[in-house]
mmCIF file of N, CA, C and O in Angstrom:
data_model
loop_
_atom_site.group_PDB
_atom_site.id
_atom_site.type_symbol
_atom_site.label_atom_id
_atom_site.label_comp_id
_atom_site.label_asym_id
_atom_site.label_seq_id
_atom_site.Cartn_x
_atom_site.Cartn_y
_atom_site.Cartn_z
ATOM 1 N N GLU A 1 0.829 -1.207 0.007
ATOM 2 C CA GLU A 1 0.008 0.004 -0.012
ATOM 3 C C GLU A 1 0.865 1.235 0.007
ATOM 4 O O GLU A 1 0.579 2.205 -0.714
ATOM 5 N N LEU A 2 1.922 1.257 0.773
ATOM 6 C CA LEU A 2 2.804 2.402 0.849
ATOM 7 C C LEU A 2 3.447 2.702 -0.529
ATOM 8 O O LEU A 2 3.558 3.843 -0.928
ATOM 9 N N LEU A 3 3.833 1.643 -1.224
ATOM 10 C CA LEU A 3 4.446 1.832 -2.528
ATOM 11 C C LEU A 3 3.471 2.425 -3.526
ATOM 12 O O LEU A 3 3.872 3.220 -4.384
ATOM 13 N N SER A 4 2.191 2.161 -3.394
ATOM 14 C CA SER A 4 1.156 2.769 -4.235
ATOM 15 C C SER A 4 1.108 4.255 -3.979
ATOM 16 O O SER A 4 0.951 5.047 -4.909
ATOM 17 N N VAL A 5 1.184 4.661 -2.736
ATOM 18 C CA VAL A 5 1.162 6.079 -2.398
ATOM 19 C C VAL A 5 2.401 6.773 -2.960
ATOM 20 O O VAL A 5 2.318 7.878 -3.526
ATOM 21 N N ILE A 6 3.526 6.130 -2.850
ATOM 22 C CA ILE A 6 4.793 6.677 -3.400
ATOM 23 C C ILE A 6 4.680 6.820 -4.889
ATOM 24 O O ILE A 6 5.096 7.850 -5.467
ATOM 25 N N GLN A 7 4.152 5.830 -5.577
ATOM 26 C CA GLN A 7 4.009 5.916 -7.039
ATOM 27 C C GLN A 7 3.066 7.044 -7.419
ATOM 28 O O GLN A 7 3.291 7.755 -8.386
ATOM 29 N N ALA A 8 2.005 7.274 -6.649
ATOM 30 C CA ALA A 8 1.058 8.360 -6.919
ATOM 31 C C ALA A 8 1.753 9.690 -6.738
ATOM 32 O O ALA A 8 1.541 10.618 -7.540
ATOM 33 N N LEU A 9 2.588 9.836 -5.717
ATOM 34 C CA LEU A 9 3.332 11.069 -5.509
ATOM 35 C C LEU A 9 4.298 11.322 -6.674
ATOM 36 O O LEU A 9 4.424 12.422 -7.157
ATOM 37 N N GLN A 10 4.968 10.257 -7.120
ATOM 38 C CA GLN A 10 5.897 10.393 -8.242
ATOM 39 C C GLN A 10 5.139 10.822 -9.508
ATOM 40 O O GLN A 10 5.597 11.670 -10.244
ATOM 41 N N ALA A 11 4.005 10.200 -9.715
ATOM 42 C CA ALA A 11 3.195 10.531 -10.905
ATOM 43 C C ALA A 11 2.702 11.993 -10.854
ATOM 44 O O ALA A 11 2.519 12.608 -11.916
ATOM 45 N N ALA A 12 2.565 12.511 -9.679
ATOM 46 C CA ALA A 12 2.127 13.921 -9.493
ATOM 47 C C ALA A 12 3.320 14.881 -9.590
ATOM 48 O O ALA A 12 3.187 16.075 -9.374
ATOM 49 N N GLY A 13 4.513 14.344 -9.886
ATOM 50 C CA GLY A 13 5.681 15.192 -10.059
ATOM 51 C C GLY A 13 6.446 15.503 -8.788
ATOM 52 O O GLY A 13 7.301 16.366 -8.769
ATOM 53 N N LYS A 14 6.128 14.811 -7.710
ATOM 54 C CA LYS A 14 6.794 15.032 -6.444
ATOM 55 C C LYS A 14 8.069 14.219 -6.348
ATOM 56 O O LYS A 14 8.195 13.118 -6.884
ATOM 57 N N THR A 15 9.052 14.749 -5.657
ATOM 58 C CA THR A 15 10.261 14.007 -5.398
ATOM 59 C C THR A 15 10.114 13.222 -4.114
ATOM 60 O O THR A 15 9.643 13.762 -3.106
ATOM 61 N N VAL A 16 10.479 11.960 -4.165
ATOM 62 C CA VAL A 16 10.369 11.101 -2.982
ATOM 63 C C VAL A 16 11.774 10.584 -2.680
ATOM 64 O O VAL A 16 12.451 10.005 -3.544
ATOM 65 N N VAL A 17 12.190 10.762 -1.439
ATOM 66 C CA VAL A 17 13.486 10.225 -0.991
ATOM 67 C C VAL A 17 13.211 9.118 0.006
ATOM 68 O O VAL A 17 12.477 9.337 0.971
ATOM 69 N N MET A 18 13.739 7.951 -0.271
ATOM 70 C CA MET A 18 13.507 6.785 0.574
ATOM 71 C C MET A 18 14.834 6.084 0.939
ATOM 72 O O MET A 18 15.778 6.141 0.163
ATOM 73 N N VAL A 19 14.828 5.452 2.067
ATOM 74 C CA VAL A 19 15.900 4.551 2.424
ATOM 75 C C VAL A 19 15.308 3.125 2.355
ATOM 76 O O VAL A 19 14.384 2.826 3.103
ATOM 77 N N LEU A 20 15.839 2.339 1.444
ATOM 78 C CA LEU A 20 15.314 0.968 1.243
ATOM 79 C C LEU A 20 16.443 -0.045 1.464
ATOM 80 O O LEU A 20 17.546 0.178 0.980
ATOM 81 N N HIS A 21 16.073 -1.093 2.112
ATOM 82 C CA HIS A 21 16.999 -2.220 2.271
ATOM 83 C C HIS A 21 16.504 -3.417 1.486
ATOM 84 O O HIS A 21 17.166 -4.459 1.465
ATOM 85 N N ASP A 22 15.362 -3.289 0.844
ATOM 86 C CA ASP A 22 14.810 -4.338 -0.019
ATOM 87 C C ASP A 22 15.277 -4.010 -1.442
ATOM 88 O O ASP A 22 14.808 -3.096 -2.075
ATOM 89 N N LEU A 23 16.252 -4.772 -1.926
ATOM 90 C CA LEU A 23 16.890 -4.474 -3.185
ATOM 91 C C LEU A 23 15.894 -4.558 -4.354
ATOM 92 O O LEU A 23 15.959 -3.754 -5.289
ATOM 93 N N ASP A 24 14.974 -5.513 -4.297
ATOM 94 C CA ASP A 24 13.986 -5.657 -5.364
ATOM 95 C C ASP A 24 13.132 -4.402 -5.466
ATOM 96 O O ASP A 24 12.902 -3.864 -6.519
ATOM 97 N N HIS A 25 12.653 -3.894 -4.325
ATOM 98 C CA HIS A 25 11.873 -2.680 -4.333
ATOM 99 C C HIS A 25 12.680 -1.484 -4.811
ATOM 100 O O HIS A 25 12.191 -0.638 -5.573
ATOM 101 N N ALA A 26 13.920 -1.389 -4.369
ATOM 102 C CA ALA A 26 14.765 -0.287 -4.789
ATOM 103 C C ALA A 26 14.933 -0.283 -6.303
ATOM 104 O O ALA A 26 14.837 0.770 -6.954
ATOM 105 N N LEU A 27 15.158 -1.463 -6.902
ATOM 106 C CA LEU A 27 15.381 -1.539 -8.322
ATOM 107 C C LEU A 27 14.083 -1.268 -9.136
ATOM 108 O O LEU A 27 14.104 -0.650 -10.197
ATOM 109 N N ARG A 28 12.955 -1.745 -8.628
ATOM 110 C CA ARG A 28 11.704 -1.618 -9.359
ATOM 111 C C ARG A 28 11.062 -0.247 -9.232
ATOM 112 O O ARG A 28 10.386 0.210 -10.149
ATOM 113 N N TYR A 29 11.220 0.417 -8.090
ATOM 114 C CA TYR A 29 10.427 1.610 -7.823
ATOM 115 C C TYR A 29 11.243 2.910 -7.810
ATOM 116 O O TYR A 29 10.699 3.979 -7.589
ATOM 117 N N SER A 30 12.513 2.813 -8.064
ATOM 118 C CA SER A 30 13.369 4.028 -7.993
ATOM 119 C C SER A 30 13.836 4.486 -9.392
ATOM 120 O O SER A 30 14.095 3.651 -10.242
ATOM 121 N N ASP A 31 13.914 5.772 -9.529
ATOM 122 C CA ASP A 31 14.473 6.364 -10.740
ATOM 123 C C ASP A 31 15.994 6.534 -10.634
ATOM 124 O O ASP A 31 16.681 6.576 -11.625
ATOM 125 N N TYR A 32 16.444 6.687 -9.390
ATOM 126 C CA TYR A 32 17.834 7.002 -9.099
ATOM 127 C C TYR A 32 18.220 6.380 -7.793
ATOM 128 O O TYR A 32 17.440 6.442 -6.804
ATOM 129 N N LEU A 33 19.364 5.724 -7.726
ATOM 130 C CA LEU A 33 19.835 5.066 -6.535
ATOM 131 C C LEU A 33 21.158 5.629 -6.074
ATOM 132 O O LEU A 33 21.993 6.035 -6.874
ATOM 133 N N VAL A 34 21.365 5.574 -4.741
ATOM 134 C CA VAL A 34 22.668 5.895 -4.171
ATOM 135 C C VAL A 34 23.059 4.637 -3.385
ATOM 136 O O VAL A 34 22.360 4.230 -2.445
ATOM 137 N N LEU A 35 24.112 3.986 -3.805
ATOM 138 C CA LEU A 35 24.586 2.737 -3.199
ATOM 139 C C LEU A 35 25.679 3.012 -2.197
ATOM 140 O O LEU A 35 26.706 3.566 -2.539
ATOM 141 N N LEU A 36 25.414 2.651 -0.943
ATOM 142 C CA LEU A 36 26.385 2.840 0.135
ATOM 143 C C LEU A 36 26.886 1.503 0.656
ATOM 144 O O LEU A 36 26.134 0.534 0.661
ATOM 145 N N GLN A 37 28.102 1.484 1.081
ATOM 146 C CA GLN A 37 28.640 0.312 1.759
ATOM 147 C C GLN A 37 29.424 0.793 2.977
ATOM 148 O O GLN A 37 30.374 1.597 2.817
ATOM 149 N N GLU A 38 28.979 0.367 4.159
ATOM 150 C CA GLU A 38 29.588 0.828 5.425
ATOM 151 C C GLU A 38 29.654 2.336 5.509
ATOM 152 O O GLU A 38 30.650 2.929 5.924
ATOM 153 N N GLY A 39 28.577 2.990 5.052
ATOM 154 C CA GLY A 39 28.465 4.438 5.118
ATOM 155 C C GLY A 39 29.206 5.224 4.078
ATOM 156 O O GLY A 39 29.207 6.426 4.083
ATOM 157 N N ARG A 40 29.848 4.515 3.134
ATOM 158 C CA ARG A 40 30.618 5.201 2.107
ATOM 159 C C ARG A 40 29.935 5.032 0.738
ATOM 160 O O ARG A 40 29.410 3.946 0.447
ATOM 161 N N LEU A 41 29.969 6.087 -0.088
ATOM 162 C CA LEU A 41 29.387 6.052 -1.405
ATOM 163 C C LEU A 41 30.174 5.090 -2.292
ATOM 164 O O LEU A 41 31.356 5.219 -2.434
ATOM 165 N N VAL A 42 29.459 4.155 -2.890
ATOM 166 C CA VAL A 42 30.058 3.224 -3.826
ATOM 167 C C VAL A 42 29.759 3.712 -5.252
ATOM 168 O O VAL A 42 30.651 3.815 -6.085
ATOM 169 N N GLN A 43 28.499 4.009 -5.510
ATOM 170 C CA GLN A 43 28.083 4.469 -6.826
ATOM 171 C C GLN A 43 26.685 5.039 -6.743
ATOM 172 O O GLN A 43 25.924 4.686 -5.857
ATOM 173 N N SER A 44 26.346 5.920 -7.668
ATOM 174 C CA SER A 44 24.997 6.417 -7.770
ATOM 175 C C SER A 44 24.626 6.478 -9.210
ATOM 176 O O SER A 44 25.474 6.565 -10.103
ATOM 177 N N GLY A 45 23.315 6.385 -9.485
ATOM 178 C CA GLY A 45 22.856 6.408 -10.855
ATOM 179 C C GLY A 45 21.518 5.715 -10.998
ATOM 180 O O GLY A 45 20.879 5.388 -9.964
ATOM 181 N N THR A 46 21.107 5.460 -12.201
ATOM 182 C CA THR A 46 19.855 4.787 -12.416
ATOM 183 C C THR A 46 19.992 3.316 -11.996
ATOM 184 O O THR A 46 21.083 2.799 -11.939
ATOM 185 N N PRO A 47 18.874 2.672 -11.694
ATOM 186 C CA PRO A 47 18.951 1.226 -11.397
ATOM 187 C C PRO A 47 19.667 0.442 -12.503
ATOM 188 O O PRO A 47 20.481 -0.400 -12.227
ATOM 189 N N GLU A 48 19.334 0.782 -13.760
ATOM 190 C CA GLU A 48 19.983 0.092 -14.884
ATOM 191 C C GLU A 48 21.485 0.274 -14.894
ATOM 192 O O GLU A 48 22.265 -0.673 -15.139
ATOM 193 N N ALA A 49 21.958 1.490 -14.600
ATOM 194 C CA ALA A 49 23.379 1.753 -14.585
ATOM 195 C C ALA A 49 24.054 0.971 -13.454
ATOM 196 O O ALA A 49 25.163 0.443 -13.675
ATOM 197 N N LEU A 50 23.454 0.917 -12.297
ATOM 198 C CA LEU A 50 24.047 0.132 -11.199
ATOM 199 C C LEU A 50 24.032 -1.359 -11.514
ATOM 200 O O LEU A 50 24.983 -2.080 -11.146
ATOM 201 N N LEU A 51 23.001 -1.816 -12.165
ATOM 202 C CA LEU A 51 22.976 -3.254 -12.550
ATOM 203 C C LEU A 51 24.082 -3.542 -13.583
ATOM 204 O O LEU A 51 24.780 -4.539 -13.430
ATOM 205 N N GLN A 52 24.228 -2.701 -14.582
ATOM 206 C CA GLN A 52 25.222 -2.933 -15.613
ATOM 207 C C GLN A 52 26.649 -2.845 -15.092
ATOM 208 O O GLN A 52 27.511 -3.529 -15.576
ATOM 209 N N SER A 53 26.854 -2.017 -14.085
ATOM 210 C CA SER A 53 28.206 -1.834 -13.577
ATOM 211 C C SER A 53 28.687 -2.997 -12.725
ATOM 212 O O SER A 53 29.876 -3.156 -12.533
ATOM 213 N N GLY A 54 27.745 -3.758 -12.198
ATOM 214 C CA GLY A 54 28.120 -4.854 -11.282
ATOM 215 C C GLY A 54 28.329 -4.417 -9.879
ATOM 216 O O GLY A 54 28.622 -5.245 -9.018
ATOM 217 N N ALA A 55 28.127 -3.128 -9.588
ATOM 218 C CA ALA A 55 28.345 -2.632 -8.223
ATOM 219 C C ALA A 55 27.418 -3.300 -7.221
ATOM 220 O O ALA A 55 27.803 -3.628 -6.107
ATOM 221 N N LEU A 56 26.152 -3.477 -7.575
ATOM 222 C CA LEU A 56 25.192 -4.120 -6.666
ATOM 223 C C LEU A 56 25.622 -5.526 -6.310
ATOM 224 O O LEU A 56 25.553 -5.970 -5.172
ATOM 225 N N GLU A 57 26.056 -6.238 -7.332
ATOM 226 C CA GLU A 57 26.481 -7.643 -7.092
ATOM 227 C C GLU A 57 27.729 -7.710 -6.208
ATOM 228 O O GLU A 57 27.845 -8.586 -5.349
ATOM 229 N N ARG A 58 28.656 -6.768 -6.430
ATOM 230 C CA ARG A 58 29.854 -6.731 -5.559
ATOM 231 C C ARG A 58 29.539 -6.384 -4.116
ATOM 232 O O ARG A 58 29.997 -7.036 -3.190
ATOM 233 N N VAL A 59 28.733 -5.334 -3.922
ATOM 234 C CA VAL A 59 28.427 -4.884 -2.550
ATOM 235 C C VAL A 59 27.628 -5.919 -1.811
ATOM 236 O O VAL A 59 27.897 -6.199 -0.627
ATOM 237 N N PHE A 60 26.638 -6.540 -2.447
ATOM 238 C CA PHE A 60 25.758 -7.497 -1.779
ATOM 239 C C PHE A 60 26.240 -8.933 -1.905
ATOM 240 O O PHE A 60 25.645 -9.821 -1.334
ATOM 241 N N ASP A 61 27.315 -9.183 -2.687
ATOM 242 C CA ASP A 61 27.839 -10.508 -2.933
ATOM 243 C C ASP A 61 26.754 -11.444 -3.413
ATOM 244 O O ASP A 61 26.546 -12.532 -2.831
ATOM 245 N N ILE A 62 26.057 -11.005 -4.462
ATOM 246 C CA ILE A 62 24.977 -11.765 -5.039
ATOM 247 C C ILE A 62 25.063 -11.716 -6.554
ATOM 248 O O ILE A 62 25.761 -10.878 -7.103
ATOM 249 N N SER A 63 24.287 -12.549 -7.201
ATOM 250 C CA SER A 63 24.079 -12.496 -8.638
ATOM 251 C C SER A 63 22.650 -11.976 -8.844
ATOM 252 O O SER A 63 21.751 -12.333 -8.067
ATOM 253 N N ILE A 64 22.459 -11.124 -9.825
ATOM 254 C CA ILE A 64 21.131 -10.534 -10.068
ATOM 255 C C ILE A 64 20.766 -10.785 -11.519
ATOM 256 O O ILE A 64 21.583 -10.628 -12.414
ATOM 257 N N ARG A 65 19.476 -11.183 -11.727
ATOM 258 C CA ARG A 65 18.989 -11.373 -13.068
ATOM 259 C C ARG A 65 17.567 -10.822 -13.164
ATOM 260 O O ARG A 65 16.790 -11.000 -12.235
ATOM 261 N N LYS A 66 17.292 -10.090 -14.222
ATOM 262 C CA LYS A 66 15.925 -9.649 -14.464
ATOM 263 C C LYS A 66 15.051 -10.810 -14.755
ATOM 264 O O LYS A 66 15.451 -11.733 -15.452
ATOM 265 N N ALA A 67 13.810 -10.787 -14.203
ATOM 266 C CA ALA A 67 12.843 -11.862 -14.444
ATOM 267 C C ALA A 67 11.469 -11.262 -14.450
ATOM 268 O O ALA A 67 11.013 -10.782 -13.398
ATOM 269 N N GLY A 68 10.810 -11.272 -15.600
ATOM 270 C CA GLY A 68 9.474 -10.723 -15.657
ATOM 271 C C GLY A 68 9.520 -9.248 -15.296
ATOM 272 O O GLY A 68 10.283 -8.477 -15.798
ATOM 273 N N GLY A 69 8.669 -8.839 -14.351
ATOM 274 C CA GLY A 69 8.595 -7.478 -13.891
ATOM 275 C C GLY A 69 9.475 -7.206 -12.694
ATOM 276 O O GLY A 69 9.427 -6.087 -12.136
ATOM 277 N N GLY A 70 10.285 -8.178 -12.295
ATOM 278 C CA GLY A 70 11.133 -7.980 -11.120
ATOM 279 C C GLY A 70 12.509 -8.523 -11.316
ATOM 280 O O GLY A 70 13.022 -8.533 -12.417
ATOM 281 N N PHE A 71 13.134 -8.961 -10.243
ATOM 282 C CA PHE A 71 14.500 -9.404 -10.286
ATOM 283 C C PHE A 71 14.640 -10.670 -9.463
ATOM 284 O O PHE A 71 13.907 -10.901 -8.501
ATOM 285 N N LEU A 72 15.605 -11.539 -9.837
ATOM 286 C CA LEU A 72 15.944 -12.702 -9.043
ATOM 287 C C LEU A 72 17.335 -12.494 -8.481
ATOM 288 O O LEU A 72 18.213 -11.998 -9.160
ATOM 289 N N PHE A 73 17.521 -12.933 -7.255
ATOM 290 C CA PHE A 73 18.809 -12.804 -6.587
ATOM 291 C C PHE A 73 19.275 -14.162 -6.106
ATOM 292 O O PHE A 73 18.479 -14.965 -5.677
ATOM 293 N N SER A 74 20.577 -14.414 -6.179
ATOM 294 C CA SER A 74 21.139 -15.620 -5.627
ATOM 295 C C SER A 74 22.515 -15.309 -5.071
ATOM 296 O O SER A 74 23.120 -14.329 -5.466
ATOM 297 N N PRO A 75 22.985 -16.135 -4.135
ATOM 298 C CA PRO A 75 24.354 -15.928 -3.650
ATOM 299 C C PRO A 75 25.322 -15.913 -4.802
ATOM 300 O O PRO A 75 25.143 -16.630 -5.783
ATOM 301 N N ALA A 76 26.365 -15.103 -4.704
ATOM 302 C CA ALA A 76 27.287 -14.916 -5.817
ATOM 303 C C ALA A 76 27.911 -16.242 -6.320
ATOM 304 O O ALA A 76 28.168 -16.438 -7.483
ATOM 305 N N GLN A 77 28.144 -17.147 -5.361
ATOM 306 C CA GLN A 77 28.757 -18.387 -5.761
ATOM 307 C C GLN A 77 27.858 -19.296 -6.579
ATOM 308 O O GLN A 77 28.297 -20.245 -7.219
ATOM 309 N N LEU A 78 26.543 -18.998 -6.626
ATOM 310 C CA LEU A 78 25.589 -19.784 -7.407
ATOM 311 C C LEU A 78 25.154 -18.924 -8.598
ATOM 312 O O LEU A 78 24.137 -18.305 -8.591
ATOM 313 N N LYS A 79 25.950 -18.889 -9.653
ATOM 314 C CA LYS A 79 25.653 -18.091 -10.826
ATOM 315 C C LYS A 79 24.422 -18.678 -11.539
ATOM 316 O O LYS A 79 24.230 -19.864 -11.610
ATOM 317 N N PHE A 80 23.574 -17.761 -12.087
ATOM 318 C CA PHE A 80 22.415 -18.183 -12.852
ATOM 319 C C PHE A 80 22.880 -18.830 -14.156
ATOM 320 O O PHE A 80 23.881 -18.443 -14.754
ATOM 321 N N THR A 81 22.164 -19.834 -14.587
ATOM 322 C CA THR A 81 22.409 -20.438 -15.870
ATOM 323 C C THR A 81 21.335 -20.002 -16.811
ATOM 324 O O THR A 81 20.195 -19.806 -16.415
ATOM 325 N N GLU A 82 21.656 -19.863 -18.089
ATOM 326 C CA GLU A 82 20.684 -19.464 -19.081
ATOM 327 C C GLU A 82 19.980 -20.727 -19.631
ATOM 328 O O GLU A 82 20.589 -21.759 -19.835
ATOM 329 N N TYR A 83 18.707 -20.636 -19.821
ATOM 330 C CA TYR A 83 17.924 -21.726 -20.339
ATOM 331 C C TYR A 83 17.492 -21.444 -21.740
ATOM 332 O O TYR A 83 17.250 -20.393 -22.136
#
């Protein structure tokens, strides 16, 4: 429900600043991300830019793959295979 309110605010042209620890929500609902590790800036940019750079995978030690309207995550040592 909260994400619906946030989307309505964005649609109305409002700026919304959030702190999210749910990576799927951050990637799906954000236009711009600031990635921190231990309080230090790692990278900032669009979700697509952070995905392409590999910064999210390095910081969270995971593999990320787009799937449908969301994302799949797995531990870095278990790389996704293509079907």
